[in-house]
Amino acid sequence: MDRIQLSFKWILISFLLLVACAANADEANLTWGQLTEGQRQVLNPLASEWDTLRPWQRERMLDIARDYPKMGQKKQELVKKRLTNWSRMTPYERENARKKHQQFKALPEDKKRELRQKWHEYQSLPESERAKLRSDSPETYGDSGLD
């Protein structure tokens, strides 16, 4: 009897996983017009390019839209800012941003803390000093949008 129950549980789990994967695949294929009003409101900066995004990109954006209502106001503002910045980037800039993000994720925690501290120090400088640093060393002080 235990074998039958165990087999049934495995079949049920497999079926549920299959349904979940199919639901995600369907969701990733939604056109802009098929999104809910709430999803369109959050993802509005991507409206003009939504239908050209790859399924995995759409999935990621839909995850953001799903979590958006649960975020605090500051986090929501940050998400909007980042989506707007992302929508204005060229494909080349996006690829570089992805690479930099992967490099950052691979760093040890102490190095990440150090870089975050330096970024916050840079952000606290007056705009005139930041502009001077960017013009003197664009490879170091390029405005990467790390908040």
Short mmCIF file of C-alpha atoms in Angstrom, two decimals:
data_model
loop_
_atom_site.label_atom_id
_atom_site.label_comp_id
_atom_site.label_asym_id
_atom_site.label_seq_id
_atom_site.Cartn_x
_atom_site.Cartn_y
_atom_site.Cartn_z
CA MET A 1 0.00 0.00 0.00
CA ASP A 2 2.88 2.37 0.79
CA ARG A 3 4.38 1.86 -2.67
CA ILE A 4 1.11 2.78 -4.31
CA GLN A 5 0.79 5.93 -2.21
CA LEU A 6 4.41 6.86 -2.89
CA SER A 7 3.95 6.32 -6.62
CA PHE A 8 0.78 8.39 -6.57
CA LYS A 9 2.55 11.23 -4.74
CA TRP A 10 5.39 11.24 -7.29
CA ILE A 11 2.91 11.30 -10.17
CA LEU A 12 1.01 14.15 -8.52
CA ILE A 13 4.20 16.16 -7.87
CA SER A 14 5.37 15.60 -11.45
CA PHE A 15 2.00 16.72 -12.78
CA LEU A 16 2.01 19.86 -10.63
CA LEU A 17 5.54 20.74 -11.77
CA LEU A 18 4.51 20.25 -15.38
CA VAL A 19 1.48 22.52 -14.90
CA ALA A 20 3.62 25.17 -13.19
CA CYS A 21 6.16 25.11 -16.04
CA ALA A 22 3.40 25.38 -18.62
CA ALA A 23 1.86 28.33 -16.75
CA ASN A 24 5.22 30.12 -16.67
CA ALA A 25 5.75 29.47 -20.38
CA ASP A 26 2.29 30.86 -21.18
CA GLU A 27 2.89 33.90 -18.98
CA ALA A 28 6.22 34.61 -20.69
CA ASN A 29 4.46 34.67 -24.07
CA LEU A 30 1.90 37.34 -23.16
CA THR A 31 1.82 40.34 -25.47
CA TRP A 32 1.71 43.86 -24.03
CA GLY A 33 -2.02 44.02 -24.66
CA GLN A 34 -2.60 40.81 -22.68
CA LEU A 35 -0.97 42.14 -19.51
CA THR A 36 -3.18 43.32 -16.67
CA GLU A 37 -3.54 47.02 -16.03
CA GLY A 38 -1.37 46.69 -12.91
CA GLN A 39 1.39 44.90 -14.82
CA ARG A 40 1.32 47.51 -17.59
CA GLN A 41 1.47 50.33 -15.05
CA VAL A 42 4.61 48.91 -13.39
CA LEU A 43 6.28 47.84 -16.64
CA ASN A 44 5.32 50.94 -18.63
CA PRO A 45 8.94 51.96 -19.35
CA LEU A 46 9.24 48.73 -21.36
CA ALA A 47 5.97 49.13 -23.28
CA SER A 48 7.53 49.89 -26.66
CA GLU A 49 9.83 46.86 -26.54
CA TRP A 50 7.77 44.35 -24.55
CA ASP A 51 6.74 42.28 -27.55
CA THR A 52 10.39 41.89 -28.61
CA LEU A 53 11.71 40.72 -25.23
CA ARG A 54 12.84 37.11 -24.89
CA PRO A 55 10.61 34.84 -22.79
CA TRP A 56 13.11 34.72 -19.91
CA GLN A 57 13.25 38.53 -19.89
CA ARG A 58 9.47 38.76 -19.79
CA GLU A 59 9.35 36.26 -16.95
CA ARG A 60 11.79 38.36 -14.96
CA MET A 61 9.81 41.54 -15.58
CA LEU A 62 6.54 39.82 -14.66
CA ASP A 63 8.14 38.69 -11.39
CA ILE A 64 9.00 42.32 -10.67
CA ALA A 65 5.45 43.43 -11.48
CA ARG A 66 4.05 40.69 -9.22
CA ASP A 67 6.23 41.75 -6.27
CA TYR A 68 5.82 45.49 -6.84
CA PRO A 69 2.65 45.99 -4.71
CA LYS A 70 4.38 44.34 -1.72
CA MET A 71 7.33 46.76 -1.89
CA GLY A 72 7.72 49.88 0.19
CA GLN A 73 7.51 53.26 -1.53
CA LYS A 74 11.30 53.73 -1.70
CA LYS A 75 11.78 50.30 -3.26
CA GLN A 76 8.97 51.00 -5.76
CA GLU A 77 10.62 54.28 -6.76
CA LEU A 78 13.94 52.47 -7.20
CA VAL A 79 12.31 49.81 -9.38
CA LYS A 80 10.67 52.49 -11.56
CA LYS A 81 13.97 54.34 -11.88
CA ARG A 82 15.86 51.20 -12.83
CA LEU A 83 13.24 50.10 -15.36
CA THR A 84 13.32 53.56 -16.94
CA ASN A 85 17.13 53.55 -17.07
CA TRP A 86 17.13 50.02 -18.51
CA SER A 87 14.62 50.96 -21.20
CA ARG A 88 16.90 53.81 -22.34
CA MET A 89 19.99 51.61 -22.66
CA THR A 90 21.24 50.24 -25.95
CA PRO A 91 21.61 46.45 -26.30
CA TYR A 92 25.39 46.92 -25.96
CA GLU A 93 24.99 48.87 -22.70
CA ARG A 94 22.59 46.24 -21.37
CA GLU A 95 25.03 43.44 -22.12
CA ASN A 96 27.82 45.35 -20.35
CA ALA A 97 25.53 45.95 -17.36
CA ARG A 98 24.75 42.20 -17.20
CA LYS A 99 28.45 41.35 -17.32
CA LYS A 100 29.30 43.86 -14.58
CA HIS A 101 26.46 42.52 -12.45
CA GLN A 102 27.73 38.95 -12.84
CA GLN A 103 31.27 40.07 -11.98
CA PHE A 104 29.99 41.87 -8.89
CA LYS A 105 27.98 38.83 -7.77
CA ALA A 106 31.11 36.68 -8.02
CA LEU A 107 33.11 38.93 -5.67
CA PRO A 108 33.70 38.03 -2.02
CA GLU A 109 31.40 39.79 0.45
CA ASP A 110 34.15 42.04 1.86
CA LYS A 111 34.98 43.33 -1.64
CA LYS A 112 31.26 43.94 -2.33
CA ARG A 113 30.99 45.97 0.90
CA GLU A 114 34.07 47.97 -0.04
CA LEU A 115 32.70 48.78 -3.50
CA ARG A 116 29.29 49.72 -2.08
CA GLN A 117 30.99 52.05 0.40
CA LYS A 118 33.01 53.71 -2.35
CA TRP A 119 29.86 54.08 -4.45
CA HIS A 120 27.98 55.75 -1.58
CA GLU A 121 30.92 58.10 -1.00
CA TYR A 122 30.89 58.99 -4.69
CA GLN A 123 27.13 59.55 -4.60
CA SER A 124 27.49 61.91 -1.64
CA LEU A 125 29.86 64.21 -3.55
CA PRO A 126 28.47 67.40 -5.10
CA GLU A 127 27.54 66.97 -8.76
CA SER A 128 30.40 69.23 -9.86
CA GLU A 129 32.98 66.93 -8.23
CA ARG A 130 31.33 63.82 -9.67
CA ALA A 131 31.37 65.40 -13.14
CA LYS A 132 35.07 66.17 -12.78
CA LEU A 133 35.83 62.61 -11.67
CA ARG A 134 33.82 61.21 -14.60
CA SER A 135 35.62 63.39 -17.13
CA ASP A 136 39.07 62.64 -15.64
CA SER A 137 38.49 58.86 -15.36
CA PRO A 138 35.40 57.71 -17.27
CA GLU A 139 36.38 54.03 -17.01
CA THR A 140 36.42 54.27 -13.20
CA TYR A 141 33.70 56.81 -12.51
CA GLY A 142 31.23 56.16 -15.30
CA ASP A 143 27.72 56.62 -13.95
CA SER A 144 26.65 52.98 -13.81
CA GLY A 145 23.40 53.55 -11.95
CA LEU A 146 24.34 51.44 -8.92
CA ASP A 147 22.05 52.61 -6.17
#
